[in-house]
Tab-separated table of C-alpha atoms in Angstrom:
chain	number	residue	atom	x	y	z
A	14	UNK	CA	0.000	0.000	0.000
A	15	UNK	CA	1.476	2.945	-1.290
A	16	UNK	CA	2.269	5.469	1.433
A	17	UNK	CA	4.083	8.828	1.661
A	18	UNK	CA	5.994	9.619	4.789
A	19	UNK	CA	6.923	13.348	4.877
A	20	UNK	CA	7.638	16.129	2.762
A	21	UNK	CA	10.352	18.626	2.824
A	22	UNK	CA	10.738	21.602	0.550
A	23	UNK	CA	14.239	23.254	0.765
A	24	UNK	CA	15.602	26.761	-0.587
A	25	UNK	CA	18.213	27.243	-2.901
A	26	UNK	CA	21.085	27.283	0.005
A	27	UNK	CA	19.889	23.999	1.700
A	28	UNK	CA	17.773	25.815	4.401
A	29	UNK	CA	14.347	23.732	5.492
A	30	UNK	CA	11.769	26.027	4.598
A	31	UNK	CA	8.858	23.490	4.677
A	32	UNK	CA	8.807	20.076	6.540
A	33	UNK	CA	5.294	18.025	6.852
A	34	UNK	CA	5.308	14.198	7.803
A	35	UNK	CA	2.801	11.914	7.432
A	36	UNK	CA	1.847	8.890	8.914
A	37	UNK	CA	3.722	7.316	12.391
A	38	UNK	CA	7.122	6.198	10.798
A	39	UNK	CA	9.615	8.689	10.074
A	40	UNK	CA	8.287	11.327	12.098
A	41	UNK	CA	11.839	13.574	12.808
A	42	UNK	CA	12.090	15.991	15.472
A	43	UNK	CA	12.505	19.874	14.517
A	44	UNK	CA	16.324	19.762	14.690
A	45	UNK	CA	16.682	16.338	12.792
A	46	UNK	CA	14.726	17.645	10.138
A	47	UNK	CA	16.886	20.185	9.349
A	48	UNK	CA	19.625	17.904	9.348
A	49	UNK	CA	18.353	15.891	6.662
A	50	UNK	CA	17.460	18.902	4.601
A	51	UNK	CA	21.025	20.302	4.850
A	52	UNK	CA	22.386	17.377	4.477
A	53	UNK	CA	20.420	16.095	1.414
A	54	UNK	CA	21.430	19.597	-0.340
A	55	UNK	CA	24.528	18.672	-0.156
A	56	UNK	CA	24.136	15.021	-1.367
A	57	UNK	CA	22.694	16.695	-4.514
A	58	UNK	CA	25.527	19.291	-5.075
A	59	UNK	CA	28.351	16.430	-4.744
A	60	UNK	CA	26.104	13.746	-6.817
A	61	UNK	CA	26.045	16.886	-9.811
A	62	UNK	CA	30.156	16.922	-9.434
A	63	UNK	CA	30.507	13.361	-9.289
A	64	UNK	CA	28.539	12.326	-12.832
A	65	UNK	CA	30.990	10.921	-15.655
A	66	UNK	CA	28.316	13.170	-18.043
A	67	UNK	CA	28.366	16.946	-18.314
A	68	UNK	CA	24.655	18.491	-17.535
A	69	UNK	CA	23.680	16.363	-14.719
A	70	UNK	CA	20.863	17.619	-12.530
A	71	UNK	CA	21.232	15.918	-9.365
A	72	UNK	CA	19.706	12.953	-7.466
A	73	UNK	CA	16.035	12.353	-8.686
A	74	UNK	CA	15.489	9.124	-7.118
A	75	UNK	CA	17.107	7.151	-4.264
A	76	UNK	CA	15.988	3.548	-3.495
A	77	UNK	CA	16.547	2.169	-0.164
A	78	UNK	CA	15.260	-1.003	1.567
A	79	UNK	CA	12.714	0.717	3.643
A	80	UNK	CA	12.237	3.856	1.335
A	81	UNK	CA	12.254	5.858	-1.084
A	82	UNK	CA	13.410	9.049	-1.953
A	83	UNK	CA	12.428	11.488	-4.837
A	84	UNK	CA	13.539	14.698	-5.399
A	85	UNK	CA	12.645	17.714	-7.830
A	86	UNK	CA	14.940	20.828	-8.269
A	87	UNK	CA	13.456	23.608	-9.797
A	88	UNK	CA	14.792	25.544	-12.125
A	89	UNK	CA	15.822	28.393	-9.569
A	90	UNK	CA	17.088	25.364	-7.392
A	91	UNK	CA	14.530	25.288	-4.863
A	92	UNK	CA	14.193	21.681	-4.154
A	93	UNK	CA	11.192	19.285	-3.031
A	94	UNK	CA	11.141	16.043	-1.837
A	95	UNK	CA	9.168	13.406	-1.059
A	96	UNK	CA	10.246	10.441	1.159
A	97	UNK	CA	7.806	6.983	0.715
A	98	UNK	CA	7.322	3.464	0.881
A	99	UNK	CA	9.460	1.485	-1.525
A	100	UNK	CA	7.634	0.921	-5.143
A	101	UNK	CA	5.172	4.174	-4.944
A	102	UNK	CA	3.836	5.557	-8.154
A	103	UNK	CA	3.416	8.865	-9.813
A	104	UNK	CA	5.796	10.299	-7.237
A	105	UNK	CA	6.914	12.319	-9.480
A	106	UNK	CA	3.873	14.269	-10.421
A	107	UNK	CA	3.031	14.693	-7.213
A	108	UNK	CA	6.366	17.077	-6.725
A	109	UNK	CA	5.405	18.542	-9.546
A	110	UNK	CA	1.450	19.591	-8.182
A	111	UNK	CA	3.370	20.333	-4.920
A	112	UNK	CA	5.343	22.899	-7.214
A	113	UNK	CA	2.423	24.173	-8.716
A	114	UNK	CA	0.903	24.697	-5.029
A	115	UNK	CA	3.712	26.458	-4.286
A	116	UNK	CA	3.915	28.736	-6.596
A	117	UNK	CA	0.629	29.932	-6.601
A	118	UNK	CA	-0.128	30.241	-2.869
A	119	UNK	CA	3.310	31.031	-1.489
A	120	UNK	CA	5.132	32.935	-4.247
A	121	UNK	CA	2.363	35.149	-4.956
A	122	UNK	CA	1.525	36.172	-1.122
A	123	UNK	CA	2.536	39.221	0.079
A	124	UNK	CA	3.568	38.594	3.401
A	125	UNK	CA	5.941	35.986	2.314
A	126	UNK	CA	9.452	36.422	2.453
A	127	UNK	CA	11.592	34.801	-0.002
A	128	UNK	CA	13.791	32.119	1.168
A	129	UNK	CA	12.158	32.248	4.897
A	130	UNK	CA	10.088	29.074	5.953
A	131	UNK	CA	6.841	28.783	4.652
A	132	UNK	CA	3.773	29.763	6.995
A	133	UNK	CA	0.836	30.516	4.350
A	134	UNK	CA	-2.323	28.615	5.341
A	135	UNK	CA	-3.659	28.489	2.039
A	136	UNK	CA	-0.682	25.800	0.645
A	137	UNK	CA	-1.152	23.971	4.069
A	138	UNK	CA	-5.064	23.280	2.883
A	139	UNK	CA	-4.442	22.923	-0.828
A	140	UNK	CA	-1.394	20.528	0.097
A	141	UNK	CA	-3.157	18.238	2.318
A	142	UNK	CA	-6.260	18.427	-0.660
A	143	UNK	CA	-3.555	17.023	-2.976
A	144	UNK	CA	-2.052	14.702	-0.542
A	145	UNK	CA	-6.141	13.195	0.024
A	146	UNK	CA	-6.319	13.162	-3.497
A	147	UNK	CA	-3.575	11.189	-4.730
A	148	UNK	CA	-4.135	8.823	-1.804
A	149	UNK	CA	-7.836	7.767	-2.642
A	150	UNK	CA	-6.560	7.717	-6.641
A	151	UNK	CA	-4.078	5.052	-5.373
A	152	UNK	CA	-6.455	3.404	-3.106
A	153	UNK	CA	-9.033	3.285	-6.298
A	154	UNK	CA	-6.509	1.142	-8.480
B	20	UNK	CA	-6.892	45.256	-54.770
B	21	UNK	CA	-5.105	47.302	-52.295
B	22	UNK	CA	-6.517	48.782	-49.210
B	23	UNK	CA	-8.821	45.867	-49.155
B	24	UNK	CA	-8.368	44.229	-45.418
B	25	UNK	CA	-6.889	46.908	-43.972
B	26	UNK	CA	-8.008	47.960	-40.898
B	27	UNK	CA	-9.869	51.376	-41.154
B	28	UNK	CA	-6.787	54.306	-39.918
B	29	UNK	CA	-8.506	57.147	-37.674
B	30	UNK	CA	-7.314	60.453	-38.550
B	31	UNK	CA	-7.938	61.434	-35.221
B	32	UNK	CA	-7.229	58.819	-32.060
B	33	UNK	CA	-10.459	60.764	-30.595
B	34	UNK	CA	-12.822	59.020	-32.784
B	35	UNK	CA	-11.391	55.698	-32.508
B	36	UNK	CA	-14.098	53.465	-30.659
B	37	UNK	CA	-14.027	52.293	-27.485
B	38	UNK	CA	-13.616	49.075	-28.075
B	39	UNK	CA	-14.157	46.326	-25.594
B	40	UNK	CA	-10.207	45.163	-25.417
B	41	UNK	CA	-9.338	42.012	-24.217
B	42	UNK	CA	-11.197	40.094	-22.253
B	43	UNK	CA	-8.835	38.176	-20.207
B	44	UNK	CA	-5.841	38.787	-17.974
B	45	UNK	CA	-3.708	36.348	-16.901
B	46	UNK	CA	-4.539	35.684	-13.184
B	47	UNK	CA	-1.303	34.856	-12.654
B	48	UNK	CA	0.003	38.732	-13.964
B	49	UNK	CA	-2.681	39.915	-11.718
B	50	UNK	CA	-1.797	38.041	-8.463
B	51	UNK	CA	1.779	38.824	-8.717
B	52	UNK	CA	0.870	42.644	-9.667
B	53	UNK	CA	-1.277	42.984	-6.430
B	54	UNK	CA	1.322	40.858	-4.049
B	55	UNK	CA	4.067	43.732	-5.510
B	56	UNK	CA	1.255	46.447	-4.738
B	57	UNK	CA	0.768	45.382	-1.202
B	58	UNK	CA	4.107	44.574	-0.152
B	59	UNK	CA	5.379	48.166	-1.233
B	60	UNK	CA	2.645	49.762	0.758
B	61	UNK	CA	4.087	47.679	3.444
B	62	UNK	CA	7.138	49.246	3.471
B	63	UNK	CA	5.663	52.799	3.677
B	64	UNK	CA	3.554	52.724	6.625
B	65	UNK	CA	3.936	51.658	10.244
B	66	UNK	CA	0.538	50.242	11.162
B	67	UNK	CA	-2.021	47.893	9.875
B	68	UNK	CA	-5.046	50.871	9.247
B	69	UNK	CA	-2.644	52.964	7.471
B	70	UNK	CA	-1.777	50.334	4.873
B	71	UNK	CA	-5.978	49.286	4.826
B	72	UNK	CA	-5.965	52.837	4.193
B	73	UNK	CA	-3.475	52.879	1.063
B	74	UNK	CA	-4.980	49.975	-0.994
B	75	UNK	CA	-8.730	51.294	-0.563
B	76	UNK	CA	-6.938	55.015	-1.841
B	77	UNK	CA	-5.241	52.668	-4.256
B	78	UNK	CA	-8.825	50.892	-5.244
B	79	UNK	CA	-10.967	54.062	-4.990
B	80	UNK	CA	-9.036	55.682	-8.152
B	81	UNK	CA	-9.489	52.222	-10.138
B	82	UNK	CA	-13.462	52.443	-8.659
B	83	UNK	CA	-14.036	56.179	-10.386
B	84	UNK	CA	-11.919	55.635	-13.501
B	85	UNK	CA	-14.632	51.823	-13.806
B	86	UNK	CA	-17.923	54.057	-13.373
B	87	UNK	CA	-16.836	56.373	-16.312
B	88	UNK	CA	-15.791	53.137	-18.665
B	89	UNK	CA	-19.075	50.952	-17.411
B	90	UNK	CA	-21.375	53.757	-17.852
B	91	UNK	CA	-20.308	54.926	-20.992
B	92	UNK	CA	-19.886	51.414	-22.028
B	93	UNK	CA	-22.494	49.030	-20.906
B	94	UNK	CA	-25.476	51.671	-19.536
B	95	UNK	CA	-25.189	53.944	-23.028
B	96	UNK	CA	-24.638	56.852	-20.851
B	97	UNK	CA	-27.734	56.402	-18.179
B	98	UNK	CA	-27.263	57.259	-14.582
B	99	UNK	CA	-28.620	55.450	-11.317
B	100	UNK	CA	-30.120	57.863	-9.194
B	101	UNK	CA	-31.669	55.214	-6.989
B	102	UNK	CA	-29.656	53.378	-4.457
B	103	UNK	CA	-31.070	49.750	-5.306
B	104	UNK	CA	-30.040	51.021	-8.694
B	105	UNK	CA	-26.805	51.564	-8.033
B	106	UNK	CA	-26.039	48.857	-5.806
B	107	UNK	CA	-27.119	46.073	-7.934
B	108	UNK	CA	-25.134	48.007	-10.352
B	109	UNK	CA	-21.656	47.321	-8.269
B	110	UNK	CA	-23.136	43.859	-7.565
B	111	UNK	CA	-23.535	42.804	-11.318
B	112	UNK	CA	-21.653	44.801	-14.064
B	113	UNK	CA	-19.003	45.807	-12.498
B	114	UNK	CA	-18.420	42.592	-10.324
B	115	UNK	CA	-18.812	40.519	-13.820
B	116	UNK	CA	-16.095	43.311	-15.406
B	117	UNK	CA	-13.432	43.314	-12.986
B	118	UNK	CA	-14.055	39.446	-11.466
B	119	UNK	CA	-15.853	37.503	-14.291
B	120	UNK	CA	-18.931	36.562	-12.415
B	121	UNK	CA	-21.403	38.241	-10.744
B	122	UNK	CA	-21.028	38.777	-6.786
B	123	UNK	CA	-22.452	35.759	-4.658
B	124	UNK	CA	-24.889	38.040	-2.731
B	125	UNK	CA	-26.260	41.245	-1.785
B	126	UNK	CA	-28.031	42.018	1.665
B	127	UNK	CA	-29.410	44.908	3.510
B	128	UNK	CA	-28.348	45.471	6.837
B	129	UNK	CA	-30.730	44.381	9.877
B	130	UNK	CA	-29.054	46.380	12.603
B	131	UNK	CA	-28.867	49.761	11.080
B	132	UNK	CA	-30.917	51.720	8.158
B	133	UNK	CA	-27.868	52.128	5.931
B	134	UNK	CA	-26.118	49.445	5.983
B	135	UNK	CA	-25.511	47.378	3.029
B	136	UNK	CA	-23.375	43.825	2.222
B	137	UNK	CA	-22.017	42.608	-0.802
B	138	UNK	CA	-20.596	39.105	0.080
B	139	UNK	CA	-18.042	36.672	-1.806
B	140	UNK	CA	-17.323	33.444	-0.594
B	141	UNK	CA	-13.320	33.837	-2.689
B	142	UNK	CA	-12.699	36.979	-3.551
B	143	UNK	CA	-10.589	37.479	-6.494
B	144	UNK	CA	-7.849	39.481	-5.006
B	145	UNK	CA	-7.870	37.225	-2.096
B	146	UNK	CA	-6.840	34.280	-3.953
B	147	UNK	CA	-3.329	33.370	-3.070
B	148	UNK	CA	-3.014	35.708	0.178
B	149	UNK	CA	-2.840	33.772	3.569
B	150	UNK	CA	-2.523	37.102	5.801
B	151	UNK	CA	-0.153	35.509	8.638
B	152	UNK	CA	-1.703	35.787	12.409
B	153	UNK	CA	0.262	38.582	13.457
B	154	UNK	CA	-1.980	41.177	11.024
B	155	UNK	CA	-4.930	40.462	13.282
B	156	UNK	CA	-8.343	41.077	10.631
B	157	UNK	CA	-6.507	42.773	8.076
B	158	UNK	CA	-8.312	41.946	4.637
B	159	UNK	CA	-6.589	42.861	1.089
B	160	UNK	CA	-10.041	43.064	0.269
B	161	UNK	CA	-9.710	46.662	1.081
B	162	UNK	CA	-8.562	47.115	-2.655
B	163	UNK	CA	-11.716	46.079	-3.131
B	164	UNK	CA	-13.796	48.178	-1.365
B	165	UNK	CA	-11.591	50.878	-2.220
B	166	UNK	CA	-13.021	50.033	-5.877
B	167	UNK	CA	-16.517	49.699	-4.749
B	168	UNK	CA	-16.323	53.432	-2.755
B	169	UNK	CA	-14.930	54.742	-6.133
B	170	UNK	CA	-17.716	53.787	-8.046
B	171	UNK	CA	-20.492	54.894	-5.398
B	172	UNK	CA	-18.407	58.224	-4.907
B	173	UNK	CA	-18.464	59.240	-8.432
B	174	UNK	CA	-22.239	57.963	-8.801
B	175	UNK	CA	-23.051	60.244	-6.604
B	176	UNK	CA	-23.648	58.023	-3.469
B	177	UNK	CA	-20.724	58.594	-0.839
B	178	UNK	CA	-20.661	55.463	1.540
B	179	UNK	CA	-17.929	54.055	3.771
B	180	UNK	CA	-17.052	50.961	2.770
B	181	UNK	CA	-14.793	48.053	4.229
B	182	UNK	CA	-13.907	44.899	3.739
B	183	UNK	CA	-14.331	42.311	6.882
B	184	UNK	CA	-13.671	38.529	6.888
B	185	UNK	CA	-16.675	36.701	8.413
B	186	UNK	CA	-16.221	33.135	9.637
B	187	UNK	CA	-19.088	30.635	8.162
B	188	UNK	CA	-20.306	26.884	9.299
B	189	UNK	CA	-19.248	24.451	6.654
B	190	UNK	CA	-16.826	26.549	5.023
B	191	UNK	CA	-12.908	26.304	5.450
B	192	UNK	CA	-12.188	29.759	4.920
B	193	UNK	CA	-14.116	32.758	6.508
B	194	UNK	CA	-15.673	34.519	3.338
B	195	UNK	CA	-15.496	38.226	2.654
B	196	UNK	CA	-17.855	40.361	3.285
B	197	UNK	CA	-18.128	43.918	1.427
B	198	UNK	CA	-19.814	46.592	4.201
B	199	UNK	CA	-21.208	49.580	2.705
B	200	UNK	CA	-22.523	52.306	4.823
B	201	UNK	CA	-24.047	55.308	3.447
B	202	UNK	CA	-23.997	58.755	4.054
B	203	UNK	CA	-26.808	60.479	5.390
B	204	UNK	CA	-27.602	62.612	2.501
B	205	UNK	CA	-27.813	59.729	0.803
B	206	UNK	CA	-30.507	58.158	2.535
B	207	UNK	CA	-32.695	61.724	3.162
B	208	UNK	CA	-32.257	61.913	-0.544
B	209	UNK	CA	-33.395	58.084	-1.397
B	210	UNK	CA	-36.367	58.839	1.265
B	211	UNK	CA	-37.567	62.269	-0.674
B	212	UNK	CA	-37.466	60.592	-3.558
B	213	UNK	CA	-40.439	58.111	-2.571
């Protein structure tokens, strides 16, 4: 059963500016969160330096025994990721709603400041409305 | 044959038509235009009323410069001398001009003669804007009513109008609530004319 575990949206210099978990495994602490955030930015910057191919983008998918991992980088390197159960679908377009969320209800509110963790109730609703969604669409299959 | 097609040149940009223009904006263009508007009056003032204060000054030039356009426009030229007139005038056209639909509903006031409400469960301008706790009621809706004062000013109707959030049952978000309160010439006027 296909299950997501938390979410974490990080700035272009590594800071945590969003972390939501979901479901009773995984659940981090503040400070550990940030850890993994800081530390995962840097994962991506070394993995771009260590490909044998010029243009690599970074880590998009890491496969563990107990989870997964996907990532999506922006194109102005803000990065989101997603960490699940091993074998979840459509992942992927999931960042890429969580993107679209973002843009709209955090980039285009005034009182947010850029770079600065993200307190805008309006993405909180619309993200757990996606989150709902895509869990009764897997549920349905 | 030449000159056939070609759009028929004005010899003087006075006589041109008015014509309707384009019917959509990007939402998008909008939101981001209205985030830049509000977060620059931010930086000028120092309290919460005074930047309520700027965006309804901001909205009530947008408000008169709409009444000229929508009366010359869609009334060919009439004016509303009653106030039902007039307000289902803001509640319709000009709702359906600047937002695209219609406003969600119109009420008189219980408590108090001259009091009116235009409500909207998602106002437009509203959109994309969580205001954060710290800002207490502050509603960017005041663009909004800036607009609406604008019209009724020009009209010939002055009115205090502000915007107010008011929670509902069953809904997620509190919806906005328009609150017009006329002058008292305005009503002694409305009352002589029967």
């Amino acid at each position: 059963m296909a299950a997501i575990y938390s979410l974490y949206v990080i700035n272009k210099s590594g800071g945590l500016i969003f972390y939501k978990d979901y479901g009773s495994k995984g659940r981090m602490d503040t400070n550990d969160s940030l850890r993994v955030a800081s530390l995962w930015h840097s994962m991506h910057a070394i993995s771009q330096q260590l490909s044998p191919t010029t243009g690599c983008t970074g880590i998009e998918l890491l496969e563990a025994d107990t989870f997964d991992l996907h990532c999506f980088q922006s194109l102005t390197g803000t990065k989101f990721f997603v960490v699940c159960e091993p074998g979840t679908q459509n992942m992927e377009d999931l960042l890429k709603a969580v993107y679209e969320l973002y843009t709209d209800y955090v980039l285009k509110n005034p009182f947010y400041e850029m770079e600065m963790p993200i307190r805008c109730e309006l993405f909180d609703i619309n993200l757990t409305r996606a989150i709902q969604k895509d869990r009764v669409a897997l549920l349905g299959r | 044959m030449i000159g056939a097609g070609k759009i028929k040149q004005y010899s003087n940009i006075l006589e041109k038509p008015l014509n309707k223009g384009k019917q959509e904006v990007s939402l998008s263009a909008f939101a981001f235009l209205f985030s830049e508007l509000v977060q620059y009056n931010q930086t000028q003032v120092d309290n919460i009323a005074e930047l309520e204060r700027r965006l309804e000054d901001a909205g009530y030039a947008v408000g008169a410069r709409v009444l000229e356009l929508l009366c010359h426009r869609d009334k060919g030229n009439r004016r509303e001398t009653r106030l039902l007139g007039i307000l289902s005038f803001v509640h319709s056209t000009v709702w359906k001009v600047l937002f695209g639909k219609v406003a969600d509903s119109l009420e008189k006031g219980t408590e108090h003669e001259d009091e009116y409400m235009i409500s909207e469960k998602d106002l437009l301008v509203n959109k994309f804007i969580s205001v954060p706790k710290d800002m207490g009621t502050f509603n960017c809706g005041a663009f909004v009513a800036g607009i609406v004062r604008g019209v009724l000013d020009g009209a010939g109707f002055p009115a205090v109008v502000t915007a107010h959030f008011v929670p509902m049952e069953g809904l997620q978000r509190p919806r906005t609530t328009i609150l017009i309160k006329f002058a008292e010439e305005v009503l002694q006027r409305e009352a002589r004319l029967g």
